[in-house]
Amino acid sequence: NVTFDLPSNAEVLNSSSCGKENASDPSLMIAFGGGHTLTFNFTRNATRYSVHLMSFVYNLSDTHIFPNASSKEIKTVESITDIKADIDKKYRCVSGTQVHMNNVTVTLRDVTIQAYLSNGNFSKGETRCKQDGPSPTTAPPVPPGPSPSPGPESPSVDKYNVSGSNGTCLLASMGLQLNITYERRDNTTMTRVFNINPNKTSANGSCSSHLVTLELWSKDVALLVFQFGMNASSSQFFLQGIRLNMTLSDARDPTFEAANNSLRALQATVGNSYKCNAQEHVQVTKVFSVNIFKVWVQAFKVEGNKFGAVEECLLDENSMLIPVAVGGALAGLVLTVLIAYLVGRKRSHAGYQTI
């Protein structure tokens, strides 16, 4: 886990583009360090433009930013954003804005962006981000770590159980929240958040030797499927796929479908359970993601219908570093005071003895 600022020597690549009408849209590509690039891809409709997609390519072999990394891979993450403004106006956001891309969080501060300019300068008019409120003047302090994606109240946590001919193959306890971006009938882009209400949701599933499936459906969600796979060589299970079918009444195309069968989340050793109190964000497609709250899950090998040994998520482990460090420092301070007291007491008896 590492936190770093975009360096001052970062540069705009020549592959950045203003786009061509009816052919392509603008893109801004920023390069820095040993092979890292941050890209903003813009799109527009009749009235508004937006950063439709932000992507980040990072090179783990860059020892300056990722010292002692066990992997030397080049990885890519991406996510849609809520950065949008009216045509011929600049986007302005003083407050810290966070974009979550799987295990990467990008924080933008004191931002001014404008695409599709009518001339070479920023417009006088501006569209303010919702985080700024009525009249911000200075940027508030940025929180030290990632924060949950914005949305309504957290969903209720419910327990799910899938059984087959050989007994239970899935135990899960979690709250689920769906994030969907779509085009409305008036050609505007809309992002909506749906909480899965356990009291109004039915569940089913199936078990096989290499695939465990959990199926959820309700009045609002036609079908939400979670598929867990197994890596036989490493004896680990993981969330492999998510599929969603539902109806969006105000969408240009009311039937919304999205699926991804190449995920690798919620991973633990077969026979153990995966647990994370922090919010997990799983990007399924460019327009669909799932927030998972207080997840505790175990797939394939479940003994006695109970969760096995817990493997904590990285976010929870990091959250324990501060209290452990503080506790260690306090213990060291108490030990130092105790030693000083004993040494002082011993020295007080030096010299003449009492008659």
mmCIF file of C-alpha atoms in Angstrom:
data_model
loop_
_atom_site.group_PDB
_atom_site.id
_atom_site.type_symbol
_atom_site.label_atom_id
_atom_site.label_comp_id
_atom_site.label_asym_id
_atom_site.label_seq_id
_atom_site.Cartn_x
_atom_site.Cartn_y
_atom_site.Cartn_z
ATOM 1 C CA ASN A 1 0.000 0.000 0.000
ATOM 2 C CA VAL A 2 1.622 3.255 -1.114
ATOM 3 C CA THR A 3 0.487 6.892 -1.372
ATOM 4 C CA PHE A 4 2.234 9.390 -3.645
ATOM 5 C CA ASP A 5 1.592 12.736 -5.335
ATOM 6 C CA LEU A 6 1.660 13.309 -9.068
ATOM 7 C CA PRO A 7 5.249 14.613 -9.503
ATOM 8 C CA SER A 8 5.923 18.107 -10.797
ATOM 9 C CA ASN A 9 7.842 16.694 -13.779
ATOM 10 C CA ALA A 10 4.793 14.795 -15.094
ATOM 11 C CA GLU A 11 4.176 15.599 -18.753
ATOM 12 C CA VAL A 12 1.384 15.470 -21.307
ATOM 13 C CA LEU A 13 1.992 12.795 -23.928
ATOM 14 C CA ASN A 14 1.751 13.455 -27.660
ATOM 15 C CA SER A 15 -0.874 10.718 -27.832
ATOM 16 C CA SER A 16 -3.277 13.119 -26.112
ATOM 17 C CA SER A 17 -5.884 14.379 -28.554
ATOM 18 C CA CYS A 18 -8.566 17.038 -29.028
ATOM 19 C CA GLY A 19 -10.620 14.430 -30.838
ATOM 20 C CA LYS A 20 -12.309 14.592 -34.194
ATOM 21 C CA GLU A 21 -15.947 15.401 -34.735
ATOM 22 C CA ASN A 22 -18.090 12.264 -35.180
ATOM 23 C CA ALA A 23 -14.942 10.125 -35.030
ATOM 24 C CA SER A 24 -13.311 10.418 -31.622
ATOM 25 C CA ASP A 25 -13.445 12.366 -28.368
ATOM 26 C CA PRO A 26 -10.720 14.297 -26.496
ATOM 27 C CA SER A 27 -8.283 12.463 -24.255
ATOM 28 C CA LEU A 28 -5.617 13.747 -21.887
ATOM 29 C CA MET A 29 -2.705 11.390 -21.174
ATOM 30 C CA ILE A 30 -0.246 12.305 -18.398
ATOM 31 C CA ALA A 31 2.989 10.324 -18.003
ATOM 32 C CA PHE A 32 5.392 10.218 -15.057
ATOM 33 C CA GLY A 33 7.982 8.034 -13.345
ATOM 34 C CA GLY A 34 9.015 4.676 -14.720
ATOM 35 C CA GLY A 35 6.148 3.970 -17.083
ATOM 36 C CA HIS A 36 3.027 5.298 -15.341
ATOM 37 C CA THR A 37 0.194 7.054 -17.223
ATOM 38 C CA LEU A 38 -3.017 8.697 -16.026
ATOM 39 C CA THR A 39 -5.633 9.185 -18.767
ATOM 40 C CA PHE A 40 -8.838 11.240 -18.873
ATOM 41 C CA ASN A 41 -11.242 10.263 -21.663
ATOM 42 C CA PHE A 42 -13.967 12.822 -22.394
ATOM 43 C CA THR A 43 -17.366 12.510 -24.028
ATOM 44 C CA ARG A 44 -20.313 14.858 -24.596
ATOM 45 C CA ASN A 45 -23.941 15.135 -25.509
ATOM 46 C CA ALA A 46 -25.968 18.160 -26.611
ATOM 47 C CA THR A 47 -25.682 20.023 -23.289
ATOM 48 C CA ARG A 48 -22.908 18.522 -21.152
ATOM 49 C CA TYR A 49 -19.454 16.989 -21.348
ATOM 50 C CA SER A 50 -17.829 14.630 -18.865
ATOM 51 C CA VAL A 51 -14.752 12.597 -17.996
ATOM 52 C CA HIS A 52 -16.498 9.414 -19.004
ATOM 53 C CA LEU A 53 -13.559 7.179 -18.169
ATOM 54 C CA MET A 54 -10.402 7.603 -16.117
ATOM 55 C CA SER A 55 -7.664 4.997 -16.435
ATOM 56 C CA PHE A 56 -4.337 4.503 -14.681
ATOM 57 C CA VAL A 57 -1.449 2.333 -15.883
ATOM 58 C CA TYR A 58 1.208 1.668 -13.252
ATOM 59 C CA ASN A 59 4.495 -0.201 -13.453
ATOM 60 C CA LEU A 60 5.345 -2.194 -10.311
ATOM 61 C CA SER A 61 8.982 -2.468 -11.407
ATOM 62 C CA ASP A 62 9.438 1.251 -10.608
ATOM 63 C CA THR A 63 11.345 0.828 -7.328
ATOM 64 C CA HIS A 64 11.160 4.554 -6.551
ATOM 65 C CA ILE A 65 7.363 4.427 -6.094
ATOM 66 C CA PHE A 66 6.935 0.699 -5.360
ATOM 67 C CA PRO A 67 9.994 -0.352 -3.320
ATOM 68 C CA ASN A 68 10.342 -4.078 -2.602
ATOM 69 C CA ALA A 69 7.343 -4.972 -4.774
ATOM 70 C CA SER A 70 7.100 -8.739 -5.216
ATOM 71 C CA SER A 71 5.561 -8.291 -8.679
ATOM 72 C CA LYS A 72 7.117 -6.433 -11.611
ATOM 73 C CA GLU A 73 3.943 -6.336 -13.681
ATOM 74 C CA ILE A 74 2.407 -3.412 -15.536
ATOM 75 C CA LYS A 75 -1.214 -3.121 -14.419
ATOM 76 C CA THR A 76 -4.200 -1.142 -15.693
ATOM 77 C CA VAL A 77 -7.270 0.007 -13.765
ATOM 78 C CA GLU A 78 -10.134 2.218 -14.901
ATOM 79 C CA SER A 79 -13.439 3.655 -13.771
ATOM 80 C CA ILE A 80 -16.209 5.979 -14.848
ATOM 81 C CA THR A 81 -16.333 9.321 -12.973
ATOM 82 C CA ASP A 82 -18.883 11.927 -11.942
ATOM 83 C CA ILE A 83 -16.767 14.781 -13.358
ATOM 84 C CA LYS A 84 -19.150 16.629 -15.688
ATOM 85 C CA ALA A 85 -19.987 20.206 -16.658
ATOM 86 C CA ASP A 86 -22.144 22.217 -19.033
ATOM 87 C CA ILE A 87 -20.864 22.810 -22.552
ATOM 88 C CA ASP A 88 -18.826 26.073 -22.779
ATOM 89 C CA LYS A 89 -18.261 26.062 -19.011
ATOM 90 C CA LYS A 90 -15.257 24.890 -17.019
ATOM 91 C CA TYR A 91 -15.530 22.216 -14.354
ATOM 92 C CA ARG A 92 -14.360 23.558 -10.967
ATOM 93 C CA CYS A 93 -13.908 21.563 -7.755
ATOM 94 C CA VAL A 94 -11.948 22.908 -4.776
ATOM 95 C CA SER A 95 -12.812 19.984 -2.520
ATOM 96 C CA GLY A 96 -10.967 16.697 -2.689
ATOM 97 C CA THR A 97 -12.650 14.327 -5.165
ATOM 98 C CA GLN A 98 -11.839 10.617 -5.158
ATOM 99 C CA VAL A 99 -12.120 8.181 -8.063
ATOM 100 C CA HIS A 100 -11.977 4.509 -7.026
ATOM 101 C CA MET A 101 -10.511 2.045 -9.517
ATOM 102 C CA ASN A 102 -10.394 -1.419 -7.930
ATOM 103 C CA ASN A 103 -7.400 -1.276 -5.569
ATOM 104 C CA VAL A 104 -6.319 2.213 -6.724
ATOM 105 C CA THR A 105 -7.796 5.500 -5.471
ATOM 106 C CA VAL A 106 -7.019 8.751 -7.300
ATOM 107 C CA THR A 107 -7.633 11.958 -5.324
ATOM 108 C CA LEU A 108 -8.064 15.225 -7.260
ATOM 109 C CA ARG A 109 -7.741 18.543 -5.403
ATOM 110 C CA ASP A 110 -8.405 22.149 -6.492
ATOM 111 C CA VAL A 111 -9.409 21.024 -9.992
ATOM 112 C CA THR A 112 -10.197 23.116 -13.062
ATOM 113 C CA ILE A 113 -10.950 21.180 -16.259
ATOM 114 C CA GLN A 114 -12.579 22.100 -19.531
ATOM 115 C CA ALA A 115 -12.999 20.133 -22.745
ATOM 116 C CA TYR A 116 -14.558 21.053 -26.106
ATOM 117 C CA LEU A 117 -13.376 24.667 -25.755
ATOM 118 C CA SER A 118 -14.743 27.246 -28.182
ATOM 119 C CA ASN A 119 -11.411 29.110 -27.910
ATOM 120 C CA GLY A 120 -8.043 28.427 -26.346
ATOM 121 C CA ASN A 121 -8.891 29.707 -22.855
ATOM 122 C CA PHE A 122 -11.033 28.662 -19.911
ATOM 123 C CA SER A 123 -14.596 29.973 -20.053
ATOM 124 C CA LYS A 124 -15.718 32.512 -17.452
ATOM 125 C CA GLY A 125 -18.750 30.395 -16.577
ATOM 126 C CA GLU A 126 -18.216 27.327 -14.457
ATOM 127 C CA THR A 127 -20.003 24.218 -13.192
ATOM 128 C CA ARG A 128 -19.157 23.528 -9.554
ATOM 129 C CA CYS A 129 -18.912 19.997 -8.169
ATOM 130 C CA LYS A 130 -21.485 18.948 -5.597
ATOM 131 C CA GLN A 131 -18.747 18.429 -2.981
ATOM 132 C CA ASP A 132 -17.995 22.157 -2.871
ATOM 133 C CA GLY A 133 -21.460 23.160 -1.703
ATOM 134 C CA PRO A 134 -22.708 26.779 -2.003
ATOM 135 C CA SER A 135 -19.501 28.861 -1.842
ATOM 136 C CA PRO A 136 -16.173 27.172 -1.078
ATOM 137 C CA THR A 137 -13.088 29.333 -0.712
ATOM 138 C CA THR A 138 -10.313 27.007 0.378
ATOM 139 C CA ALA A 139 -9.724 23.334 -0.065
ATOM 140 C CA PRO A 140 -10.573 21.298 3.063
ATOM 141 C CA PRO A 141 -8.006 18.824 4.400
ATOM 142 C CA VAL A 142 -7.921 15.560 2.467
ATOM 143 C CA PRO A 143 -8.608 12.442 4.548
ATOM 144 C CA PRO A 144 -5.560 10.183 5.009
ATOM 145 C CA GLY A 145 -7.006 7.128 3.299
ATOM 146 C CA PRO A 146 -9.594 6.001 0.753
ATOM 147 C CA SER A 147 -13.220 6.741 1.540
ATOM 148 C CA PRO A 148 -16.312 4.920 0.307
ATOM 149 C CA SER A 149 -17.887 5.853 -2.990
ATOM 150 C CA PRO A 150 -20.631 8.441 -2.632
ATOM 151 C CA GLY A 151 -24.174 7.166 -2.498
ATOM 152 C CA PRO A 152 -27.188 6.644 -0.243
ATOM 153 C CA GLU A 153 -27.084 5.006 3.160
ATOM 154 C CA SER A 154 -25.214 1.732 3.439
ATOM 155 C CA PRO A 155 -27.251 -1.344 2.425
ATOM 156 C CA SER A 156 -28.440 -3.873 4.984
ATOM 157 C CA VAL A 157 -26.179 -6.872 5.544
ATOM 158 C CA ASP A 158 -27.771 -10.281 4.954
ATOM 159 C CA LYS A 159 -26.628 -13.901 5.088
ATOM 160 C CA TYR A 160 -26.700 -16.224 2.064
ATOM 161 C CA ASN A 161 -26.317 -19.994 1.950
ATOM 162 C CA VAL A 162 -25.947 -22.202 -1.141
ATOM 163 C CA SER A 163 -26.081 -25.995 -0.817
ATOM 164 C CA GLY A 164 -25.674 -28.915 -3.231
ATOM 165 C CA SER A 165 -25.647 -32.692 -3.123
ATOM 166 C CA ASN A 166 -22.441 -32.666 -1.067
ATOM 167 C CA GLY A 167 -23.622 -30.088 1.451
ATOM 168 C CA THR A 168 -23.007 -26.359 1.769
ATOM 169 C CA CYS A 169 -20.716 -24.875 -0.875
ATOM 170 C CA LEU A 170 -21.191 -21.150 -0.103
ATOM 171 C CA LEU A 171 -21.622 -19.105 3.058
ATOM 172 C CA ALA A 172 -21.822 -15.339 2.657
ATOM 173 C CA SER A 173 -22.723 -12.340 4.779
ATOM 174 C CA MET A 174 -22.646 -8.944 3.028
ATOM 175 C CA GLY A 175 -24.466 -5.778 2.036
ATOM 176 C CA LEU A 176 -24.749 -5.032 -1.688
ATOM 177 C CA GLN A 177 -24.979 -1.729 -3.570
ATOM 178 C CA LEU A 178 -25.186 -1.376 -7.371
ATOM 179 C CA ASN A 179 -23.785 1.621 -9.304
ATOM 180 C CA ILE A 180 -25.167 1.963 -12.848
ATOM 181 C CA THR A 181 -24.471 4.627 -15.484
ATOM 182 C CA TYR A 182 -26.788 4.876 -18.501
ATOM 183 C CA GLU A 183 -28.194 7.218 -21.144
ATOM 184 C CA ARG A 184 -31.664 8.610 -20.492
ATOM 185 C CA ARG A 185 -34.305 9.344 -23.099
ATOM 186 C CA ASP A 186 -33.342 13.053 -23.114
ATOM 187 C CA ASN A 187 -29.735 12.089 -24.083
ATOM 188 C CA THR A 188 -28.315 12.988 -20.656
ATOM 189 C CA THR A 189 -26.081 10.591 -18.743
ATOM 190 C CA MET A 190 -27.367 9.354 -15.415
ATOM 191 C CA THR A 191 -25.621 7.462 -12.597
ATOM 192 C CA ARG A 192 -27.899 5.742 -10.101
ATOM 193 C CA VAL A 193 -27.181 3.760 -6.959
ATOM 194 C CA PHE A 194 -29.382 0.837 -5.889
ATOM 195 C CA ASN A 195 -29.219 -0.872 -2.506
ATOM 196 C CA ILE A 196 -30.147 -4.563 -2.425
ATOM 197 C CA ASN A 197 -32.895 -4.888 0.204
ATOM 198 C CA PRO A 198 -32.621 -8.379 1.762
ATOM 199 C CA ASN A 199 -36.266 -8.270 2.908
ATOM 200 C CA LYS A 200 -37.425 -7.956 -0.705
ATOM 201 C CA THR A 201 -34.831 -10.223 -2.352
ATOM 202 C CA SER A 202 -34.946 -13.942 -3.088
ATOM 203 C CA ALA A 203 -31.819 -16.087 -3.321
ATOM 204 C CA ASN A 204 -30.827 -19.377 -4.898
ATOM 205 C CA GLY A 205 -27.670 -20.957 -6.249
ATOM 206 C CA SER A 206 -25.807 -24.016 -7.432
ATOM 207 C CA CYS A 207 -22.650 -25.966 -6.628
ATOM 208 C CA SER A 208 -20.113 -27.765 -8.804
ATOM 209 C CA SER A 209 -16.524 -28.847 -8.328
ATOM 210 C CA HIS A 210 -15.075 -25.691 -9.906
ATOM 211 C CA LEU A 211 -17.925 -23.145 -9.869
ATOM 212 C CA VAL A 212 -20.241 -21.866 -7.124
ATOM 213 C CA THR A 213 -23.126 -19.579 -8.129
ATOM 214 C CA LEU A 214 -25.295 -17.257 -6.020
ATOM 215 C CA GLU A 215 -28.396 -15.855 -7.728
ATOM 216 C CA LEU A 216 -30.445 -12.937 -6.351
ATOM 217 C CA TRP A 217 -33.633 -11.397 -7.730
ATOM 218 C CA SER A 218 -36.322 -8.951 -6.619
ATOM 219 C CA LYS A 219 -39.007 -6.659 -8.000
ATOM 220 C CA ASP A 220 -36.352 -4.121 -9.103
ATOM 221 C CA VAL A 221 -33.517 -6.497 -10.030
ATOM 222 C CA ALA A 222 -34.433 -9.219 -12.520
ATOM 223 C CA LEU A 223 -31.233 -11.196 -11.841
ATOM 224 C CA LEU A 224 -27.964 -10.541 -10.015
ATOM 225 C CA VAL A 225 -25.452 -13.410 -10.211
ATOM 226 C CA PHE A 226 -22.177 -13.903 -8.306
ATOM 227 C CA GLN A 227 -19.897 -16.690 -9.531
ATOM 228 C CA PHE A 228 -16.999 -17.992 -7.430
ATOM 229 C CA GLY A 229 -14.192 -19.912 -9.092
ATOM 230 C CA MET A 230 -11.254 -21.931 -7.810
ATOM 231 C CA ASN A 231 -7.567 -21.915 -8.680
ATOM 232 C CA ALA A 232 -6.614 -25.569 -8.248
ATOM 233 C CA SER A 233 -2.857 -24.935 -8.344
ATOM 234 C CA SER A 234 -2.937 -22.408 -5.482
ATOM 235 C CA SER A 235 -6.001 -23.896 -3.712
ATOM 236 C CA GLN A 236 -7.717 -20.517 -3.569
ATOM 237 C CA PHE A 237 -11.284 -19.434 -4.263
ATOM 238 C CA PHE A 238 -12.238 -15.980 -5.562
ATOM 239 C CA LEU A 239 -15.128 -13.952 -6.962
ATOM 240 C CA GLN A 240 -14.789 -14.702 -10.667
ATOM 241 C CA GLY A 241 -17.877 -13.185 -12.267
ATOM 242 C CA ILE A 242 -20.832 -10.842 -11.754
ATOM 243 C CA ARG A 243 -23.854 -10.552 -14.050
ATOM 244 C CA LEU A 244 -26.789 -8.143 -13.797
ATOM 245 C CA ASN A 245 -30.120 -7.952 -15.628
ATOM 246 C CA MET A 246 -32.614 -5.245 -14.669
ATOM 247 C CA THR A 247 -35.017 -2.668 -16.088
ATOM 248 C CA LEU A 248 -34.369 1.104 -15.971
ATOM 249 C CA SER A 249 -37.646 2.841 -16.748
ATOM 250 C CA ASP A 250 -36.120 6.220 -17.699
ATOM 251 C CA ALA A 251 -33.290 4.800 -19.836
ATOM 252 C CA ARG A 252 -33.115 5.107 -23.607
ATOM 253 C CA ASP A 253 -32.794 1.314 -23.606
ATOM 254 C CA PRO A 254 -34.788 0.164 -20.525
ATOM 255 C CA THR A 255 -33.203 -3.313 -20.498
ATOM 256 C CA PHE A 256 -29.846 -3.059 -18.744
ATOM 257 C CA GLU A 257 -27.426 -5.991 -18.953
ATOM 258 C CA ALA A 258 -23.811 -6.175 -17.807
ATOM 259 C CA ALA A 259 -21.424 -9.058 -17.114
ATOM 260 C CA ASN A 260 -17.759 -9.787 -16.424
ATOM 261 C CA ASN A 261 -16.401 -13.312 -15.918
ATOM 262 C CA SER A 262 -12.724 -12.406 -15.495
ATOM 263 C CA LEU A 263 -12.762 -10.783 -12.053
ATOM 264 C CA ARG A 264 -10.454 -11.716 -9.195
ATOM 265 C CA ALA A 265 -11.828 -10.367 -5.926
ATOM 266 C CA LEU A 266 -12.657 -11.664 -2.413
ATOM 267 C CA GLN A 267 -9.819 -14.195 -2.615
ATOM 268 C CA ALA A 268 -8.843 -16.668 0.120
ATOM 269 C CA THR A 269 -7.524 -20.199 0.613
ATOM 270 C CA VAL A 270 -10.070 -22.991 0.122
ATOM 271 C CA GLY A 271 -11.218 -24.084 3.586
ATOM 272 C CA ASN A 272 -10.720 -20.574 4.988
ATOM 273 C CA SER A 273 -13.051 -17.581 4.811
ATOM 274 C CA TYR A 274 -12.504 -14.087 3.403
ATOM 275 C CA LYS A 275 -13.556 -11.181 5.631
ATOM 276 C CA CYS A 276 -13.452 -7.412 5.102
ATOM 277 C CA ASN A 277 -15.113 -4.772 7.282
ATOM 278 C CA ALA A 278 -14.025 -2.022 4.893
ATOM 279 C CA GLN A 279 -16.099 -1.370 1.786
ATOM 280 C CA GLU A 280 -15.000 -3.372 -1.269
ATOM 281 C CA HIS A 281 -15.513 -1.782 -4.712
ATOM 282 C CA VAL A 282 -15.690 -4.196 -7.662
ATOM 283 C CA GLN A 283 -15.674 -2.603 -11.137
ATOM 284 C CA VAL A 284 -17.610 -5.013 -13.353
ATOM 285 C CA THR A 285 -17.810 -2.967 -16.571
ATOM 286 C CA LYS A 286 -17.280 0.678 -17.503
ATOM 287 C CA VAL A 287 -20.893 1.444 -16.602
ATOM 288 C CA PHE A 288 -21.548 -0.995 -13.759
ATOM 289 C CA SER A 289 -19.859 -1.585 -10.416
ATOM 290 C CA VAL A 290 -20.762 -3.179 -7.094
ATOM 291 C CA ASN A 291 -19.991 -1.910 -3.592
ATOM 292 C CA ILE A 292 -19.786 -4.772 -1.079
ATOM 293 C CA PHE A 293 -20.132 -3.902 2.618
ATOM 294 C CA LYS A 294 -18.884 -5.945 5.597
ATOM 295 C CA VAL A 295 -18.320 -9.036 3.509
ATOM 296 C CA TRP A 296 -17.608 -12.447 5.043
ATOM 297 C CA VAL A 297 -17.611 -15.247 2.484
ATOM 298 C CA GLN A 298 -16.416 -18.825 2.032
ATOM 299 C CA ALA A 299 -16.847 -20.938 -1.100
ATOM 300 C CA PHE A 300 -16.441 -24.629 -2.030
ATOM 301 C CA LYS A 301 -15.167 -26.292 1.158
ATOM 302 C CA VAL A 302 -17.443 -25.398 4.100
ATOM 303 C CA GLU A 303 -17.180 -27.626 7.192
ATOM 304 C CA GLY A 304 -20.077 -27.910 9.624
ATOM 305 C CA ASN A 305 -21.983 -25.091 7.926
ATOM 306 C CA LYS A 306 -19.641 -22.610 9.682
ATOM 307 C CA PHE A 307 -17.030 -20.131 8.466
ATOM 308 C CA GLY A 308 -13.459 -21.404 8.559
ATOM 309 C CA ALA A 309 -10.307 -19.559 9.636
ATOM 310 C CA VAL A 310 -10.484 -15.884 8.647
ATOM 311 C CA GLU A 311 -8.194 -14.249 6.095
ATOM 312 C CA GLU A 312 -8.487 -10.473 6.545
ATOM 313 C CA CYS A 313 -8.536 -8.132 3.569
ATOM 314 C CA LEU A 314 -5.613 -5.758 3.010
ATOM 315 C CA LEU A 315 -7.750 -2.699 3.829
ATOM 316 C CA ASP A 316 -8.582 -4.075 7.293
ATOM 317 C CA GLU A 317 -4.961 -5.033 7.948
ATOM 318 C CA ASN A 318 -3.820 -1.512 7.081
ATOM 319 C CA SER A 319 -6.443 0.008 9.391
ATOM 320 C CA MET A 320 -4.872 -1.945 12.270
ATOM 321 C CA LEU A 321 -1.376 -0.540 11.717
ATOM 322 C CA ILE A 322 -2.043 2.754 13.521
ATOM 323 C CA PRO A 323 -3.516 1.295 16.768
ATOM 324 C CA VAL A 324 -0.778 -1.364 16.827
ATOM 325 C CA ALA A 325 1.924 1.292 16.400
ATOM 326 C CA VAL A 326 0.365 3.498 19.087
ATOM 327 C CA GLY A 327 0.037 0.523 21.431
ATOM 328 C CA GLY A 328 3.661 -0.443 20.835
ATOM 329 C CA ALA A 329 4.827 3.109 21.507
ATOM 330 C CA LEU A 330 2.848 3.284 24.771
ATOM 331 C CA ALA A 331 4.202 -0.093 25.888
ATOM 332 C CA GLY A 332 7.737 1.102 25.167
ATOM 333 C CA LEU A 333 7.128 4.314 27.122
ATOM 334 C CA VAL A 334 5.799 2.406 30.149
ATOM 335 C CA LEU A 335 8.796 0.044 30.033
ATOM 336 C CA THR A 336 11.219 2.989 29.846
ATOM 337 C CA VAL A 337 9.606 4.712 32.861
ATOM 338 C CA LEU A 338 9.679 1.458 34.839
ATOM 339 C CA ILE A 339 13.380 0.888 34.106
ATOM 340 C CA ALA A 340 14.201 4.506 35.022
ATOM 341 C CA TYR A 341 12.315 4.125 38.321
ATOM 342 C CA LEU A 342 14.152 0.902 39.253
ATOM 343 C CA VAL A 343 17.553 2.410 38.381
ATOM 344 C CA GLY A 344 16.775 5.522 40.393
ATOM 345 C CA ARG A 345 15.609 3.512 43.370
ATOM 346 C CA LYS A 346 18.781 1.407 43.308
ATOM 347 C CA ARG A 347 21.002 4.528 43.222
ATOM 348 C CA SER A 348 19.129 6.060 46.195
ATOM 349 C CA HIS A 349 20.711 3.374 48.484
ATOM 350 C CA ALA A 350 24.290 4.227 47.427
ATOM 351 C CA GLY A 351 26.683 5.947 49.996
ATOM 352 C CA TYR A 352 26.478 5.649 53.781
ATOM 353 C CA GLN A 353 24.218 2.944 55.152
ATOM 354 C CA THR A 354 21.559 3.846 57.726
ATOM 355 C CA ILE A 355 22.547 2.999 61.361
#
